[in-house]
Short mmCIF file of C-alpha atoms in Angstrom, two decimals:
data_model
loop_
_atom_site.label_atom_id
_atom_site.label_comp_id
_atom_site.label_asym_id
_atom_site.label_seq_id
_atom_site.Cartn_x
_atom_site.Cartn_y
_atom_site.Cartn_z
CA UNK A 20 -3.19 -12.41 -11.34
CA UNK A 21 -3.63 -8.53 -10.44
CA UNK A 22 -1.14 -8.32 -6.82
CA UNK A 23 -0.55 -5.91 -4.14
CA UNK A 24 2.94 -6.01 -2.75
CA UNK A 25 3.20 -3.98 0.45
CA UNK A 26 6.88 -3.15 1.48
CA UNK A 27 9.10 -0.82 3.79
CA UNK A 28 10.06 1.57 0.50
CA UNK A 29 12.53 4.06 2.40
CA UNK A 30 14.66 5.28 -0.87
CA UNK A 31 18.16 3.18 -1.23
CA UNK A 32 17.51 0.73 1.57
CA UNK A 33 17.99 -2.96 1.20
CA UNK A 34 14.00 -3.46 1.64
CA UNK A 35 13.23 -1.43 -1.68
CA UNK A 36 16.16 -2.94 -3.71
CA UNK A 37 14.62 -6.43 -3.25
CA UNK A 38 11.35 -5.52 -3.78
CA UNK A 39 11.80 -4.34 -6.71
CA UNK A 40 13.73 -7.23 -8.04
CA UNK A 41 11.18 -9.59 -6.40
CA UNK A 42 8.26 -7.50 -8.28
CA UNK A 43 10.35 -7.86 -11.67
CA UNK A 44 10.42 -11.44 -11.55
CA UNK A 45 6.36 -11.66 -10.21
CA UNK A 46 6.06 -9.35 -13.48
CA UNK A 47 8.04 -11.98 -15.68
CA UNK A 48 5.44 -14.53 -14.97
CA UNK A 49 2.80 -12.67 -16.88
CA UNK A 50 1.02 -11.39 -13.17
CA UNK A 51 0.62 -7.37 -12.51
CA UNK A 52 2.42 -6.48 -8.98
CA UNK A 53 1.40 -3.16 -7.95
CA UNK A 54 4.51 -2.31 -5.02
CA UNK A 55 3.18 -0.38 -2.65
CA UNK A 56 4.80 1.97 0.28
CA UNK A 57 3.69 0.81 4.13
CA UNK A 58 4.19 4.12 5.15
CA UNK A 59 1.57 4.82 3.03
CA UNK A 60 -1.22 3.49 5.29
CA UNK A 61 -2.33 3.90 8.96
CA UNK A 62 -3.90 0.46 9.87
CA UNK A 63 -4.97 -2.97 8.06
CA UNK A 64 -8.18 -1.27 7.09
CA UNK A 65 -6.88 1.43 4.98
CA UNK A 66 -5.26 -1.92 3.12
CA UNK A 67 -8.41 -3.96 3.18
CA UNK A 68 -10.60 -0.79 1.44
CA UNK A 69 -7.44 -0.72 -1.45
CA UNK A 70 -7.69 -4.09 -1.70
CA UNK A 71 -11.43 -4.10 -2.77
CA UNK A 72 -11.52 -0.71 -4.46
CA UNK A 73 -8.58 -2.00 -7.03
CA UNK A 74 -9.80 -5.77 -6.88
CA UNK A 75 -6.36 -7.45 -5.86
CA UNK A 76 -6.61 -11.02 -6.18
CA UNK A 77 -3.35 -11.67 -3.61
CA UNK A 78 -0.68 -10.08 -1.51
CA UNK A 79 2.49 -10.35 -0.76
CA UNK A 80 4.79 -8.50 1.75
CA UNK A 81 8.44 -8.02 2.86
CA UNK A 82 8.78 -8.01 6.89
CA UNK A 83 6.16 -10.20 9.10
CA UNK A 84 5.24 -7.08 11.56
CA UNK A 85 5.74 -3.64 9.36
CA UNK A 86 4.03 -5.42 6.61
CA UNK A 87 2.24 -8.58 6.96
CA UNK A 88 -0.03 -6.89 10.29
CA UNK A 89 -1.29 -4.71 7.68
CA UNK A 90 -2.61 -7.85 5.30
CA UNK A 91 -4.21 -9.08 8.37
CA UNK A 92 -7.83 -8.05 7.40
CA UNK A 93 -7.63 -8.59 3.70
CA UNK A 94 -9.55 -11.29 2.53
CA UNK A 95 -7.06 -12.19 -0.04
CA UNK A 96 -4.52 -15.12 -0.26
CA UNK A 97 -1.43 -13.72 0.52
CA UNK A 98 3.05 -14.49 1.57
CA UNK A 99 5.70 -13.22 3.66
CA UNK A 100 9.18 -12.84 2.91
CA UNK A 101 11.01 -11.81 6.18
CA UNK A 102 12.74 -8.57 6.00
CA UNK A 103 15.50 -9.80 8.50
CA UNK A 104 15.10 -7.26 11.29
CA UNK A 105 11.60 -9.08 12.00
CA UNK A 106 13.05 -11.84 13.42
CA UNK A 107 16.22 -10.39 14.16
CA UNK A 108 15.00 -7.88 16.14
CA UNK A 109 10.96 -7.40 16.30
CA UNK A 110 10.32 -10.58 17.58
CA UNK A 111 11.78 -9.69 20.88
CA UNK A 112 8.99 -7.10 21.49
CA UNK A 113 6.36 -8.54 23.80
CA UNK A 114 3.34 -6.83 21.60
CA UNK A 115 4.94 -7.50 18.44
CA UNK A 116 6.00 -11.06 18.38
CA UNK A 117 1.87 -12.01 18.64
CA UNK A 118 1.05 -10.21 15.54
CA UNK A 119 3.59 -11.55 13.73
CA UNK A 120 1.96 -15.20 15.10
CA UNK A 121 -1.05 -14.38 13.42
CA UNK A 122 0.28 -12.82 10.27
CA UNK A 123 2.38 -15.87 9.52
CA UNK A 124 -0.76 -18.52 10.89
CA UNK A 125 -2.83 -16.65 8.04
CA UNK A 126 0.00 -16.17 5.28
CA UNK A 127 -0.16 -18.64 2.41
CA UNK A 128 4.06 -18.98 2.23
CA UNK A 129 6.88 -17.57 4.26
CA UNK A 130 10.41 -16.87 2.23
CA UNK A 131 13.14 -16.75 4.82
CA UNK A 132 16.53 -15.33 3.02
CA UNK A 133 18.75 -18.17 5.11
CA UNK A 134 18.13 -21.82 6.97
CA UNK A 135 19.59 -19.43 9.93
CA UNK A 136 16.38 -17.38 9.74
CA UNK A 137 14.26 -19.88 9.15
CA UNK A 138 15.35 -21.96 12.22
CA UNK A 139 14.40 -18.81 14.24
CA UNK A 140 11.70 -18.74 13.26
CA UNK A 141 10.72 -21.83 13.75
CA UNK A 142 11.64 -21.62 17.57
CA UNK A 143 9.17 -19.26 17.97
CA UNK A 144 6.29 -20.13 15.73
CA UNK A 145 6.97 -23.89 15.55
CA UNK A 146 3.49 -25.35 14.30
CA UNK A 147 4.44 -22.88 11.35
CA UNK A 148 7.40 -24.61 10.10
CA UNK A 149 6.45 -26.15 6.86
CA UNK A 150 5.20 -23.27 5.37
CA UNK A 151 8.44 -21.33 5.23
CA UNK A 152 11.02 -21.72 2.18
CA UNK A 153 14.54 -20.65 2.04
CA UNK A 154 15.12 -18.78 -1.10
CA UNK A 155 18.48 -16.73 -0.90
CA UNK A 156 18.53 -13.12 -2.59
CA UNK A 157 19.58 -13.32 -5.76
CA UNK A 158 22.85 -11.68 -6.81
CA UNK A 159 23.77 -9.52 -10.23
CA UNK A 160 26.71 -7.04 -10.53
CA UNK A 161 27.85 -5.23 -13.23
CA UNK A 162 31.07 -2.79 -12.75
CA UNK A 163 31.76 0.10 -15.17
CA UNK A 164 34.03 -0.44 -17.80
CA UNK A 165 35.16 3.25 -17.83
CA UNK A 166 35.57 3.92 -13.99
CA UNK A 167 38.85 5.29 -13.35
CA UNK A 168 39.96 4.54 -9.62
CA UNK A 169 42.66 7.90 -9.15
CA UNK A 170 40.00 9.92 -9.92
CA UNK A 171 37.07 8.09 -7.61
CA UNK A 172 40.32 8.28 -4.54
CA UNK A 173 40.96 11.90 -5.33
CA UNK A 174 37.64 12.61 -5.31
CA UNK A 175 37.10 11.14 -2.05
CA UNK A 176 40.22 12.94 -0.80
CA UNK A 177 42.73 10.49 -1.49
CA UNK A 178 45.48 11.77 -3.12
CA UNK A 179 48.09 9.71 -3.43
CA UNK A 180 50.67 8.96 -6.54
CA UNK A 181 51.26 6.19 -5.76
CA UNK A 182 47.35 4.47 -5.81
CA UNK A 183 48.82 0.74 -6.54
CA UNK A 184 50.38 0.53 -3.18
CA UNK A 185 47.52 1.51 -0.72
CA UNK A 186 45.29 -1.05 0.79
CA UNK A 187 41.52 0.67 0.29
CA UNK A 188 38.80 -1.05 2.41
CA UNK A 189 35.06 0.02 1.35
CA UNK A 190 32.18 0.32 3.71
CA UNK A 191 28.98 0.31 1.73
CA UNK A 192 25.83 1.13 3.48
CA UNK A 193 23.26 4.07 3.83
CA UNK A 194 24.18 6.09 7.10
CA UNK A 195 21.95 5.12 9.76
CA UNK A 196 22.65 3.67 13.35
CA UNK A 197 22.10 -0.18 12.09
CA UNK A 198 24.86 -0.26 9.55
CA UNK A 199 26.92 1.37 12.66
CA UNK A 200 29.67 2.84 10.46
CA UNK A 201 31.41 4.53 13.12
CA UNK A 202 32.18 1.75 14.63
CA UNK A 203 35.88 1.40 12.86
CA UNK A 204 36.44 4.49 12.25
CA UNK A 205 39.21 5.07 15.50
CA UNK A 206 40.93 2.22 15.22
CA UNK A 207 41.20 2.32 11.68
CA UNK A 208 42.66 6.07 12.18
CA UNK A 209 44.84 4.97 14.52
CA UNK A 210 46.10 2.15 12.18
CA UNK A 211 46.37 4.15 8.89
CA UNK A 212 48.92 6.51 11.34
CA UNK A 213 50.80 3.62 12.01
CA UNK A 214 50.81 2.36 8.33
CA UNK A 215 49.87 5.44 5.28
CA UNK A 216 49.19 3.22 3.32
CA UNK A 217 45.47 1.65 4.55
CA UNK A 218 42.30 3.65 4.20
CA UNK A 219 38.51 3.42 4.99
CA UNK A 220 36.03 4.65 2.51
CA UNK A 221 32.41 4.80 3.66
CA UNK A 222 29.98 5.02 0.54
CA UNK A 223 26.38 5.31 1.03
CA UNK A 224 23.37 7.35 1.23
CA UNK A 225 22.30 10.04 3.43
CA UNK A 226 19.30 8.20 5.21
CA UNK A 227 19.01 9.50 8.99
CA UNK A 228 20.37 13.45 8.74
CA UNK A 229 20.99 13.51 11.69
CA UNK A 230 23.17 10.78 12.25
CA UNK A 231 24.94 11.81 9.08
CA UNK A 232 26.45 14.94 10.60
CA UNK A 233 27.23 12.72 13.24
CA UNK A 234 28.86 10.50 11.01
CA UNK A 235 30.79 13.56 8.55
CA UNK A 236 31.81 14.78 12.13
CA UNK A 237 33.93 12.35 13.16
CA UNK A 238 35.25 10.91 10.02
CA UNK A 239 36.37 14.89 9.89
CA UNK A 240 39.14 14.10 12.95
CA UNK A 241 40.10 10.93 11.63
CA UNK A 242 42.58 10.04 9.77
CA UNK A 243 42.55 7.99 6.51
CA UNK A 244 38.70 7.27 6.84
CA UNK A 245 36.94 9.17 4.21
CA UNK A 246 33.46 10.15 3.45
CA UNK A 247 32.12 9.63 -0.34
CA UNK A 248 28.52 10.06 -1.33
CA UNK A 249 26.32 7.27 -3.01
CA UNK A 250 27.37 6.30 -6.35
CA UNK A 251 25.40 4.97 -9.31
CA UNK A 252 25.58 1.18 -8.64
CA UNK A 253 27.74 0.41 -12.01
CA UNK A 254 30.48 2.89 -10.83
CA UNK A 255 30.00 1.12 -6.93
CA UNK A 256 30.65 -1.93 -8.16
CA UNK A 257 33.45 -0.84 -9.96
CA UNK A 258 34.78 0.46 -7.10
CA UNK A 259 34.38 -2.38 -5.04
CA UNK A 260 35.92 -4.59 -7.72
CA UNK A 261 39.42 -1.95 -7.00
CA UNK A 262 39.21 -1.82 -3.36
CA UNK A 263 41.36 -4.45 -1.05
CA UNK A 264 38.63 -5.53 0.90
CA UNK A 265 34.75 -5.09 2.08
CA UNK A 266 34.05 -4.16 5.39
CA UNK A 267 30.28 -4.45 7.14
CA UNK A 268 29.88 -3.52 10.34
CA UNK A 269 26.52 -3.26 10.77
CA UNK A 270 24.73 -3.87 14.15
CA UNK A 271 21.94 -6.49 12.18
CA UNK A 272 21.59 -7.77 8.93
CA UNK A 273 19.04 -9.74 7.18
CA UNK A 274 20.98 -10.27 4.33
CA UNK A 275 23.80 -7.79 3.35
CA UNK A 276 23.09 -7.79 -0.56
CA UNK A 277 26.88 -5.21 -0.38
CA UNK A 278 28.61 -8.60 1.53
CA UNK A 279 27.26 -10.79 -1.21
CA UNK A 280 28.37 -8.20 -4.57
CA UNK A 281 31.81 -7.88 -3.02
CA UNK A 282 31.87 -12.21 -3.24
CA UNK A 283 30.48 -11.90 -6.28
CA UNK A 284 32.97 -9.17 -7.38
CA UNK A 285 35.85 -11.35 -6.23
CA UNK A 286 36.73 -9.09 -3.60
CA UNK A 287 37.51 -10.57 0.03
CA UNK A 288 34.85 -9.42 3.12
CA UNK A 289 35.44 -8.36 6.60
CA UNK A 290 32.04 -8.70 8.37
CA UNK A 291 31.01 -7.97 11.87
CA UNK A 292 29.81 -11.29 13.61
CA UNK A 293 25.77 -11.10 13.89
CA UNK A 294 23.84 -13.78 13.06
CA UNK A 295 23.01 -12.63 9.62
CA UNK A 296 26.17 -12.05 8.09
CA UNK A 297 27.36 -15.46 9.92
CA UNK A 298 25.16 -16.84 7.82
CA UNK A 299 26.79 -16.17 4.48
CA UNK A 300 30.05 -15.45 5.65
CA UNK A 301 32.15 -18.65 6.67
CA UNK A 302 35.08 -17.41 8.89
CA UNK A 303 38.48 -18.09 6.60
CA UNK A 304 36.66 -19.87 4.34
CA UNK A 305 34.15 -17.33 1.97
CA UNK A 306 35.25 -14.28 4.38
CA UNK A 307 36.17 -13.23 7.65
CA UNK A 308 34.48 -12.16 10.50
CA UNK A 309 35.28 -10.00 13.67
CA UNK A 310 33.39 -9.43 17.20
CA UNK A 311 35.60 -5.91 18.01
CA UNK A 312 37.29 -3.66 16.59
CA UNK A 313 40.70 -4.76 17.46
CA UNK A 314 39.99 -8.40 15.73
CA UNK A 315 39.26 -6.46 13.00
CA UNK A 316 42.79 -4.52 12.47
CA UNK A 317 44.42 -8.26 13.54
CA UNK A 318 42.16 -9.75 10.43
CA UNK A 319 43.03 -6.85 7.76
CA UNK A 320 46.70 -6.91 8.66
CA UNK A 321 46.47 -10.64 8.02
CA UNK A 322 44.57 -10.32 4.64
CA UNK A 323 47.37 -8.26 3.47
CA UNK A 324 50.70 -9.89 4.96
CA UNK A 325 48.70 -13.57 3.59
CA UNK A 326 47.98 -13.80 -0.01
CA UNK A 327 47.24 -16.71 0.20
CA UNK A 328 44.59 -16.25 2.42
CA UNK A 329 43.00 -13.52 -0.04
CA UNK A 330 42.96 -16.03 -2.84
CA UNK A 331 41.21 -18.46 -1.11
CA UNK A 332 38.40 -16.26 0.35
CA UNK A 333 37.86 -15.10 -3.53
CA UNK A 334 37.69 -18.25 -4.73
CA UNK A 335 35.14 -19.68 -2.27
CA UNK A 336 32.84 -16.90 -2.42
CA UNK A 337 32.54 -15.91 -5.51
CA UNK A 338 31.92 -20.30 -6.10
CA UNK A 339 29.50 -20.01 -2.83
CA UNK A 340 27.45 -16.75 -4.59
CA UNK A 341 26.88 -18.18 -7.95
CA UNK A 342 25.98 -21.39 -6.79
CA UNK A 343 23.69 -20.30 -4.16
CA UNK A 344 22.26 -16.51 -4.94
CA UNK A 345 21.70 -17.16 -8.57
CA UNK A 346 18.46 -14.80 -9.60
CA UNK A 347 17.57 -17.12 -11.95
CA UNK A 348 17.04 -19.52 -9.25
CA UNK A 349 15.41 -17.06 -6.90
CA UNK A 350 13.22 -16.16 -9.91
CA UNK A 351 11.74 -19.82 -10.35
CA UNK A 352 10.76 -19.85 -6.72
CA UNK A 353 8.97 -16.83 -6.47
CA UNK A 354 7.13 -17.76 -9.72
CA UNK A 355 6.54 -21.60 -8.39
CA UNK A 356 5.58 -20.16 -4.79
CA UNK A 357 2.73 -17.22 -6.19
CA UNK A 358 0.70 -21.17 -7.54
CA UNK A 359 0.17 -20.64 -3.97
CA UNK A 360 -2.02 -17.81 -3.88
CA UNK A 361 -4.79 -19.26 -6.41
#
């Protein structure tokens, strides 16, 4: 089967890492999956004329309004797998939420990343229910073997002798305004002054210039919270595998795929409580979550004075990820869900 997958490709956002892995395993099946940019088209006609010049023989899309409006005047069979700010966040918009109605009345399938997600969606689109799956993103990592962490710290501007002793919390995300990375970054100053040994480490991507200089601005006057530019994803890992802790403090999630690598890696998480990292993240069980920035400092200081605390979180996530974001599992249900779209 010859498909067209249409999805929000903006370079080293979560959207483009999962469709590609969602395209490799379409591709494993035997089908071709052509991935194709939204921003690439104006209005469902433009993808209706591709869809007959190429001869597509189905669709699928990541996000119910960026994507799926533009599927509504293809004549093909096509899914949805919700992008997490849809429903999150799009659904609240009074012109929105009834082309996302239609999109998912004419859609073959729905993948929702958690039962969370797909229980919100059900409040609003109801008749709709049975039609949407939960398939949980699939989860690999793979750290370095030759990363050496004094060199990654004094690179970052960490230099310190004594690297065994410092507590390093990572914040992994591309710099825009919904991963809200600022949104630490004085209370963690004022803690580091207060103890030398705790830092902040913000890795990601430029994505929004603008709010980058925003961001390099302020981490600038702070103390202990440092700045590092993306890193190939082997050397990230490995440097998430050293670190104390993970820290998300995004302002919405769909599915933080950096929450779930950290479980994976066996490091402990500090998440910000939204919805969508609430729904992986199981307060002092598989991580812990705060609603301010003081709760957070309270948390961290915890983390480190309570080993014990640490081992359990590791334990329980990393037995919560490979039970339930195994890609070989999410691989079998994208395969089993394309029978579908014949």
């Amino acid at each position: 089967m010859k498909l067209l997958f249409m999805a929000c490709l903006s370079p080293k956002t979560g959207n483009c890492t999962t469709a590609e892995r969602i395209r490799e395993h379409i591709e494993a099946a035997g089908h071709t999956c052509v991935l194709r940019d939204t921003a690439d088209f104006k209005n469902p006609e433009d993808v209706a004329d591709l869809i007959a010049e190429e001869k597509y023989e189905g669709a699928l899309a990541i996000h119910l309004y960026k994507s799926g409006r533009l599927l509504l005047d293809s004549c093909i069979p096509f899914g949805i797998v919700f992008g997490g700010t849809d429903i999150n966040e799009d659904v609240k918009g009074e012109t929105k939420r009834p082309v996302m109605g239609q999109v998912l009345q004419k859609a073959r399938f729905a993948v929702a990343f958690s039962n969370r997600l797909k229980e919100e969606a059900e409040a609003f689109w109801p008749f709709h229910g049975s039609k949407i799956y939960v398939q949980p993103q699939g989860i690999e990592t793979k750290a370095g073997t030759c990363f050496n962490w004094r060199s990654f710290l004094r690179c970052t501007g960490i230099d310190n002798e004594n690297v065994e002793d410092l507590h390093v919390f990572v914040l992994v995300c591309g710099l825009r305004k919904v991963k809200d990375p600022l949104y630490l970054v004085n209370v963690f100053s004022e803690w580091h002054v207060e103890d030398p040994s705790v830092y902040l480490i913000i890795i990601g991507p430029e994505i929004d210039p603008l709010f980058t200089k925003e961001v390099e601005l302020n981490v600038k006057r702070a103390r202990g919270v440092f700045l590092a530019p993306e890193r190939p994803q082997e050397e990230l890992h490995a440097a998430m595998r050293r670190s104390f802790a993970l820290v998300n403090s995004s302002v919405s999630e769909g599915m933080s795929a950096a929450v779930l690598e950290a479980m994976h890696l066996g490091v402990p998480v500090l998440a910000r409580n939204i919805p969508g990292n609430a729904a992986i993240v199981i307060h002092e069980d598989t991580g812990l979550l705060f609603s301010n920035p003081q709760e957070f400092i309270e948390l961290s200081k915890r983390l480190i004075r309570e080993p014990s605390l640490r081992e359990r979180i590791v334990c329980n996530a990393r037995a919560y990820v490979r039970e339930q974001h195994s890609r070989e599992k999410e691989r079998d249900t994208y395969q089993q869900l394309l029978q579908h779209l014949h």
